[in-house]
Amino acid sequence: MSGFGIYLVFFLIIALNYGIMVLGLNLQWGYTGLFNAGVVGFYAIGAYGTAILAGPDRAALIGGFGLPFPLAILGGMILCALAAIVVGLATLKLREEYLAIATFGIAITIQLVALNFESLTGGANGLVGLPRPFIDAFESTTSYNLFFLAVVACVTGLVYVALEAAVRSPWGRLLNAVREDEVAARSLGKNIALIRLQAFVLGCTLIGLSGGIYVAFIGFVSPLDFLPILTFQIWAMLIVGGSGNNAGALLGAIVVWALWTMSGLAISRFSPVGFQNQAGAIQTMLIGLLIVSMLIFRPRGLIGERATVSSHKERGAP
C-alpha cells in the first residue's frame, strides 16, 4: 500500500471515531437542545476507564485488570454513563449558557483529575504500553490498521442505524418536542427531566465509546489528549455537518477533520520555521472561519435537519 493509502486508513479511523462522538453530541443538542460543552471530559472518562480495565498490572498504579478490550470498552461506557447520571442530575435543571458553563467546568475538572491523580491515571506521563486488541494476529501494522478501520466502520454504522431508529421512534419525537417547547411537552404530562437525562446519558455513553476505541487503537492515553480544543472541534463538526441530522454529523466529522489535518500538513511544509509554533492557532482560526462561513451561507449545515410533516397534513387537511 502506498504512503497515501496508509495515511488515508489512519485518517478514516480517527474521523469515524470522532463521528461517534459527534453522533452522541447530536443526540444531545441536535435532537434535545442540551448544550454540552464538556464533551472532552466524558471522552476522557471512557478512555481512561478502558485503559485502566484493559491495561497490564502495574505495581505503582491502581487498576491494570487486563480485561479483553470489548469488556474494557463496555466498562468504560458504563463508567461514562454513571458519571453522566451524576452530572445530569446536578446540571440539567440549568438552561442554555448556564448548562454550557457547568459542563465546561466539569470537563476541566476531569482533565485536572487525570493530570494529578497519578496513582490512577499515570499523571502527566499517562498510561503507556497498553495492549492493542488482536494485533498479534497480523503480520504488519498496515494490515492491522485495515482491520481496525473495518471494526470502527462497523461500530459507527451500528451506532448510526440505532440512533436513526431511536430518533424516528415516539421517543425521538418526544426529544424534539422537548427541544422545541418544554412547556407544551410538560403540559401533556411528559416527564421533561427524565427525558433530558436519558438523552444526556445516552449521548455521553457514545462519547465514552469513542474514548475507548481511541485507546484501543493508539495504545496510549495521557491528559494532553483531552484538552478543551477537542470540544471545539467536535462542536465544529456538528455545526458544519448539520445538527439534527445523523448523516450530517458524520459528514461534518470527516470534513472538519480533513481541514484540520490538511491545514496542519500545509503549515508544516510551507510556512517559515518561525511560524510553525503558531500552527495550532492557525488551524483553529481556519475552523472558526469555516464555522462563520457556514452560519452565513448554510446555517443549517451541509446536511440540515429534515423537515417533518405531520400525518394530518400529509392527508391533505387544510
CSV table of C-alpha atoms in Angstrom, one decimal:
chain,number,residue,atom,x,y,z
A,1,MET,CA,0.0,0.0,0.0
A,2,SER,CA,1.3,3.5,-0.9
A,3,GLY,CA,2.1,6.1,1.7
A,4,PHE,CA,-1.1,8.0,0.9
A,5,GLY,CA,-3.2,4.8,1.3
A,6,ILE,CA,-1.6,4.2,4.7
A,7,TYR,CA,-2.4,7.7,5.8
A,8,LEU,CA,-5.9,7.6,4.4
A,9,VAL,CA,-6.6,4.5,6.5
A,10,PHE,CA,-5.3,6.3,9.7
A,11,PHE,CA,-7.3,9.4,8.8
A,12,LEU,CA,-10.6,7.4,8.4
A,13,ILE,CA,-10.1,5.6,11.7
A,14,ILE,CA,-9.8,8.9,13.6
A,15,ALA,CA,-12.5,10.6,11.6
A,16,LEU,CA,-15.1,7.8,12.1
A,17,ASN,CA,-14.2,7.6,15.7
A,18,TYR,CA,-14.8,11.3,16.1
A,19,GLY,CA,-18.0,10.7,14.1
A,20,ILE,CA,-19.3,8.6,17.0
A,21,MET,CA,-18.7,11.5,19.4
A,22,VAL,CA,-20.5,13.9,17.1
A,23,LEU,CA,-23.4,11.5,16.9
A,24,GLY,CA,-23.6,11.5,20.7
A,25,LEU,CA,-23.5,15.3,20.8
A,26,ASN,CA,-26.1,15.5,18.0
A,27,LEU,CA,-28.5,13.4,20.2
A,28,GLN,CA,-28.0,15.9,23.0
A,29,TRP,CA,-28.0,19.2,21.1
A,30,GLY,CA,-29.5,18.4,17.7
A,31,TYR,CA,-32.5,16.5,18.9
A,32,THR,CA,-32.9,17.5,22.6
A,33,GLY,CA,-31.4,21.0,22.8
A,34,LEU,CA,-28.9,20.2,25.5
A,35,PHE,CA,-25.8,22.4,25.2
A,36,ASN,CA,-23.0,20.0,26.4
A,37,ALA,CA,-19.7,22.0,26.5
A,38,GLY,CA,-18.0,19.2,28.4
A,39,VAL,CA,-17.6,16.7,25.5
A,40,VAL,CA,-13.9,16.1,26.1
A,41,GLY,CA,-14.5,15.3,29.8
A,42,PHE,CA,-16.7,12.3,29.0
A,43,TYR,CA,-14.3,11.3,26.2
A,44,ALA,CA,-11.6,11.2,28.9
A,45,ILE,CA,-13.7,9.1,31.3
A,46,GLY,CA,-14.3,6.5,28.5
A,47,ALA,CA,-10.7,6.5,27.5
A,48,TYR,CA,-9.2,6.2,31.0
A,49,GLY,CA,-11.8,3.7,32.1
A,50,THR,CA,-11.0,1.5,29.2
A,51,ALA,CA,-7.2,1.9,29.7
A,52,ILE,CA,-7.4,1.1,33.4
A,53,LEU,CA,-9.6,-2.0,32.8
A,54,ALA,CA,-7.6,-3.4,29.9
A,55,GLY,CA,-4.1,-2.3,30.9
A,56,PRO,CA,-1.4,-4.6,32.4
A,57,ASP,CA,-0.9,-4.8,36.2
A,58,ARG,CA,1.5,-2.1,37.4
A,59,ALA,CA,2.8,-2.1,41.0
A,60,ALA,CA,2.7,1.7,41.3
A,61,LEU,CA,-0.8,2.2,39.8
A,62,ILE,CA,-4.4,1.4,40.6
A,63,GLY,CA,-6.1,-0.9,38.1
A,64,GLY,CA,-4.4,-2.9,35.4
A,65,PHE,CA,-7.1,-5.6,35.3
A,66,GLY,CA,-6.1,-7.0,31.9
A,67,LEU,CA,-9.6,-7.4,30.7
A,68,PRO,CA,-10.3,-8.1,27.0
A,69,PHE,CA,-10.8,-4.9,25.1
A,70,PRO,CA,-14.5,-5.4,24.3
A,71,LEU,CA,-15.2,-5.8,28.0
A,72,ALA,CA,-12.9,-2.9,28.9
A,73,ILE,CA,-14.7,-0.6,26.4
A,74,LEU,CA,-18.0,-1.7,27.8
A,75,GLY,CA,-16.8,-1.0,31.3
A,76,GLY,CA,-15.6,2.5,30.2
A,77,MET,CA,-19.0,3.2,28.7
A,78,ILE,CA,-20.7,2.2,31.9
A,79,LEU,CA,-18.4,4.5,33.9
A,80,CYS,CA,-19.2,7.3,31.5
A,81,ALA,CA,-22.9,6.6,31.8
A,82,LEU,CA,-22.7,6.7,35.6
A,83,ALA,CA,-20.7,9.9,35.5
A,84,ALA,CA,-23.3,11.4,33.1
A,85,ILE,CA,-26.1,10.5,35.5
A,86,VAL,CA,-24.4,12.3,38.4
A,87,VAL,CA,-23.6,15.3,36.2
A,88,GLY,CA,-27.0,15.3,34.6
A,89,LEU,CA,-28.8,15.3,37.9
A,90,ALA,CA,-26.7,18.2,39.1
A,91,THR,CA,-26.8,20.3,35.9
A,92,LEU,CA,-29.8,19.6,33.7
A,93,LYS,CA,-32.1,22.0,35.5
A,94,LEU,CA,-29.9,24.7,34.1
A,95,ARG,CA,-30.6,26.2,30.7
A,96,GLU,CA,-28.6,27.3,27.7
A,97,GLU,CA,-25.4,29.2,28.6
A,98,TYR,CA,-25.6,28.1,32.3
A,99,LEU,CA,-25.6,24.5,31.3
A,100,ALA,CA,-22.7,25.1,28.9
A,101,ILE,CA,-20.7,26.8,31.6
A,102,ALA,CA,-21.4,24.0,34.1
A,103,THR,CA,-20.5,21.2,31.7
A,104,PHE,CA,-17.4,23.0,30.6
A,105,GLY,CA,-16.2,23.4,34.2
A,106,ILE,CA,-16.8,19.7,34.8
A,107,ALA,CA,-14.7,18.8,31.7
A,108,ILE,CA,-11.8,21.0,33.0
A,109,THR,CA,-12.2,19.3,36.4
A,110,ILE,CA,-11.9,15.8,34.8
A,111,GLN,CA,-8.9,16.8,32.9
A,112,LEU,CA,-7.2,18.1,36.0
A,113,VAL,CA,-8.0,14.9,37.9
A,114,ALA,CA,-6.4,13.0,35.0
A,115,LEU,CA,-3.3,15.2,35.3
A,116,ASN,CA,-2.9,15.0,39.1
A,117,PHE,CA,-4.3,11.6,40.2
A,118,GLU,CA,-1.0,9.9,39.3
A,119,SER,CA,-1.7,6.6,41.1
A,120,LEU,CA,-4.8,6.0,38.9
A,121,THR,CA,-4.1,7.8,35.6
A,122,GLY,CA,-0.3,8.0,35.5
A,123,GLY,CA,-0.4,11.8,35.8
A,124,ALA,CA,1.3,13.8,33.1
A,125,ASN,CA,3.0,10.7,31.7
A,126,GLY,CA,-0.3,9.0,31.1
A,127,LEU,CA,-0.7,5.2,30.7
A,128,VAL,CA,1.7,3.7,28.2
A,129,GLY,CA,2.2,0.2,26.9
A,130,LEU,CA,-1.5,-0.6,26.6
A,131,PRO,CA,-2.2,-3.8,24.6
A,132,ARG,CA,-3.8,-3.3,21.2
A,133,PRO,CA,-6.5,-5.9,20.6
A,134,PHE,CA,-5.8,-8.7,18.2
A,135,ILE,CA,-2.6,-7.1,16.9
A,136,ASP,CA,-0.7,-10.4,17.2
A,137,ALA,CA,-2.9,-11.9,14.5
A,138,PHE,CA,-1.5,-9.6,11.9
A,139,GLU,CA,1.9,-9.6,10.2
A,140,SER,CA,2.1,-5.8,9.6
A,141,THR,CA,0.8,-2.6,11.1
A,142,THR,CA,-0.8,-1.8,7.7
A,143,SER,CA,-2.9,-4.9,7.7
A,144,TYR,CA,-3.8,-4.3,11.4
A,145,ASN,CA,-4.9,-0.8,10.6
A,146,LEU,CA,-7.1,-2.0,7.8
A,147,PHE,CA,-8.7,-4.5,10.2
A,148,PHE,CA,-9.2,-1.7,12.8
A,149,LEU,CA,-10.8,0.5,10.1
A,150,ALA,CA,-13.3,-2.2,9.3
A,151,VAL,CA,-14.1,-2.6,13.0
A,152,VAL,CA,-14.6,1.2,13.5
A,153,ALA,CA,-16.7,1.5,10.4
A,154,CYS,CA,-18.9,-1.3,11.6
A,155,VAL,CA,-19.3,0.2,15.1
A,156,THR,CA,-20.0,3.6,13.6
A,157,GLY,CA,-22.6,2.1,11.2
A,158,LEU,CA,-24.3,0.3,14.1
A,159,VAL,CA,-24.4,3.4,16.2
A,160,TYR,CA,-25.8,5.4,13.2
A,161,VAL,CA,-28.6,2.8,12.5
A,162,ALA,CA,-29.5,2.5,16.2
A,163,LEU,CA,-29.8,6.3,16.5
A,164,GLU,CA,-31.8,6.7,13.4
A,165,ALA,CA,-34.3,4.1,14.7
A,166,ALA,CA,-34.3,5.9,18.1
A,167,VAL,CA,-34.9,9.4,16.8
A,168,ARG,CA,-37.7,8.2,14.4
A,169,SER,CA,-39.5,6.4,17.2
A,170,PRO,CA,-42.1,8.0,19.5
A,171,TRP,CA,-39.2,8.6,22.0
A,172,GLY,CA,-37.3,10.5,19.3
A,173,ARG,CA,-40.3,12.7,18.5
A,174,LEU,CA,-40.6,13.4,22.3
A,175,LEU,CA,-37.0,14.6,22.2
A,176,ASN,CA,-37.9,17.1,19.5
A,177,ALA,CA,-40.9,18.2,21.5
A,178,VAL,CA,-38.7,18.9,24.5
A,179,ARG,CA,-36.3,20.8,22.3
A,180,GLU,CA,-39.0,22.9,20.6
A,181,ASP,CA,-41.3,23.7,23.6
A,182,GLU,CA,-40.7,22.2,27.1
A,183,VAL,CA,-43.8,23.9,28.4
A,184,ALA,CA,-46.0,22.3,25.8
A,185,ALA,CA,-44.5,18.9,26.4
A,186,ARG,CA,-44.9,19.3,30.2
A,187,SER,CA,-48.5,20.3,29.7
A,188,LEU,CA,-49.1,16.9,28.0
A,189,GLY,CA,-47.9,15.1,31.1
A,190,LYS,CA,-44.4,14.3,29.9
A,191,ASN,CA,-41.5,13.9,32.4
A,192,ILE,CA,-39.2,16.5,31.0
A,193,ALA,CA,-36.4,16.0,33.5
A,194,LEU,CA,-36.3,12.3,32.8
A,195,ILE,CA,-36.3,12.7,29.0
A,196,ARG,CA,-33.4,15.2,29.2
A,197,LEU,CA,-31.5,12.9,31.5
A,198,GLN,CA,-32.0,10.0,29.1
A,199,ALA,CA,-30.7,11.9,26.1
A,200,PHE,CA,-27.7,13.3,28.1
A,201,VAL,CA,-26.7,9.9,29.4
A,202,LEU,CA,-27.0,8.1,26.1
A,203,GLY,CA,-25.1,10.8,24.3
A,204,CYS,CA,-22.3,10.8,26.9
A,205,THR,CA,-22.1,7.0,26.7
A,206,LEU,CA,-21.5,7.2,23.0
A,207,ILE,CA,-18.8,9.7,23.6
A,208,GLY,CA,-17.3,7.3,26.1
A,209,LEU,CA,-17.4,4.6,23.5
A,210,SER,CA,-15.3,6.8,21.2
A,211,GLY,CA,-12.8,7.3,24.0
A,212,GLY,CA,-12.4,3.5,24.4
A,213,ILE,CA,-11.9,3.0,20.7
A,214,TYR,CA,-9.3,5.7,20.7
A,215,VAL,CA,-7.3,3.9,23.5
A,216,ALA,CA,-7.6,0.5,21.7
A,217,PHE,CA,-6.2,2.0,18.5
A,218,ILE,CA,-3.4,4.2,19.9
A,219,GLY,CA,-2.4,2.0,22.9
A,220,PHE,CA,-1.6,5.1,25.0
A,221,VAL,CA,-3.5,7.7,26.9
A,222,SER,CA,-2.5,11.0,28.6
A,223,PRO,CA,-4.1,14.2,29.8
A,224,LEU,CA,-2.8,16.0,26.7
A,225,ASP,CA,-5.3,14.0,24.6
A,226,PHE,CA,-8.2,15.8,26.4
A,227,LEU,CA,-7.6,19.5,26.0
A,228,PRO,CA,-10.6,21.8,25.6
A,229,ILE,CA,-9.8,22.3,21.9
A,230,LEU,CA,-11.2,18.8,21.2
A,231,THR,CA,-14.7,20.0,22.4
A,232,PHE,CA,-14.4,22.9,20.0
A,233,GLN,CA,-13.5,20.5,17.1
A,234,ILE,CA,-16.5,18.2,17.9
A,235,TRP,CA,-18.9,21.2,18.0
A,236,ALA,CA,-17.4,22.5,14.8
A,237,MET,CA,-18.1,19.1,13.1
A,238,LEU,CA,-21.7,19.2,14.2
A,239,ILE,CA,-22.3,22.7,13.1
A,240,VAL,CA,-20.7,22.2,9.7
A,241,GLY,CA,-22.4,18.9,9.1
A,242,GLY,CA,-25.8,19.9,10.3
A,243,SER,CA,-27.3,19.4,13.8
A,244,GLY,CA,-30.5,17.3,14.0
A,245,ASN,CA,-29.2,15.0,11.2
A,246,ASN,CA,-27.1,12.0,11.9
A,247,ALA,CA,-25.8,11.8,8.4
A,248,GLY,CA,-24.7,15.4,8.6
A,249,ALA,CA,-23.0,14.7,11.9
A,250,LEU,CA,-20.8,12.0,10.2
A,251,LEU,CA,-20.1,14.2,7.2
A,252,GLY,CA,-19.1,17.1,9.4
A,253,ALA,CA,-16.7,14.9,11.3
A,254,ILE,CA,-14.9,13.9,8.0
A,255,VAL,CA,-14.9,17.4,6.5
A,256,VAL,CA,-13.6,19.2,9.6
A,257,TRP,CA,-11.0,16.6,10.4
A,258,ALA,CA,-9.8,16.8,6.8
A,259,LEU,CA,-9.5,20.5,7.0
A,260,TRP,CA,-7.7,20.3,10.4
A,261,THR,CA,-5.2,17.6,9.2
A,262,MET,CA,-4.6,19.1,5.8
A,263,SER,CA,-4.0,22.6,7.1
A,264,GLY,CA,-1.6,21.2,9.7
A,265,LEU,CA,0.3,19.4,7.0
A,266,ALA,CA,0.4,22.5,4.7
A,267,ILE,CA,1.6,24.7,7.6
A,268,SER,CA,4.4,22.3,8.5
A,269,ARG,CA,5.6,22.0,4.9
A,270,PHE,CA,5.2,25.5,3.5
A,271,SER,CA,5.3,28.0,6.4
A,272,PRO,CA,8.6,29.5,7.6
A,273,VAL,CA,10.1,27.7,10.6
A,274,GLY,CA,9.4,30.7,12.9
A,275,PHE,CA,5.6,30.4,12.3
A,276,GLN,CA,5.2,26.7,12.9
A,277,ASN,CA,4.8,27.2,16.6
A,278,GLN,CA,1.6,29.0,15.8
A,279,ALA,CA,0.3,26.2,13.6
A,280,GLY,CA,-2.4,25.2,16.2
A,281,ALA,CA,-3.7,28.8,16.3
A,282,ILE,CA,-3.8,29.0,12.5
A,283,GLN,CA,-5.7,25.7,12.4
A,284,THR,CA,-8.2,26.9,15.0
A,285,MET,CA,-8.7,30.2,13.0
A,286,LEU,CA,-9.4,28.2,9.9
A,287,ILE,CA,-12.0,26.1,11.6
A,288,GLY,CA,-13.5,29.3,13.1
A,289,LEU,CA,-13.7,30.8,9.6
A,290,LEU,CA,-15.4,27.7,8.3
A,291,ILE,CA,-18.0,27.9,11.1
A,292,VAL,CA,-18.7,31.6,10.4
A,293,SER,CA,-19.0,30.8,6.6
A,294,MET,CA,-21.4,28.0,7.3
A,295,LEU,CA,-23.5,30.1,9.6
A,296,ILE,CA,-23.7,32.8,6.9
A,297,PHE,CA,-24.3,30.8,3.8
A,298,ARG,CA,-25.6,27.4,5.1
A,299,PRO,CA,-26.9,28.0,8.6
A,300,ARG,CA,-28.4,24.5,8.7
A,301,GLY,CA,-25.1,22.8,7.8
A,302,LEU,CA,-24.1,20.7,4.8
A,303,ILE,CA,-27.0,18.3,5.5
A,304,GLY,CA,-29.6,20.1,7.6
A,305,GLU,CA,-32.3,18.7,9.7
A,306,ARG,CA,-35.0,17.0,7.7
A,307,ALA,CA,-38.3,18.9,7.5
A,308,THR,CA,-41.1,16.9,9.2
A,309,VAL,CA,-44.7,17.0,8.2
A,310,SER,CA,-47.5,15.6,10.4
A,311,SER,CA,-49.6,12.7,9.1
A,312,HIS,CA,-52.6,15.0,9.4
A,313,LYS,CA,-51.0,17.4,7.0
A,314,GLU,CA,-49.9,14.6,4.7
A,315,ARG,CA,-53.6,13.5,4.3
A,316,GLY,CA,-54.3,16.9,2.7
A,317,ALA,CA,-56.0,18.6,5.6
A,318,PRO,CA,-56.1,22.3,5.4
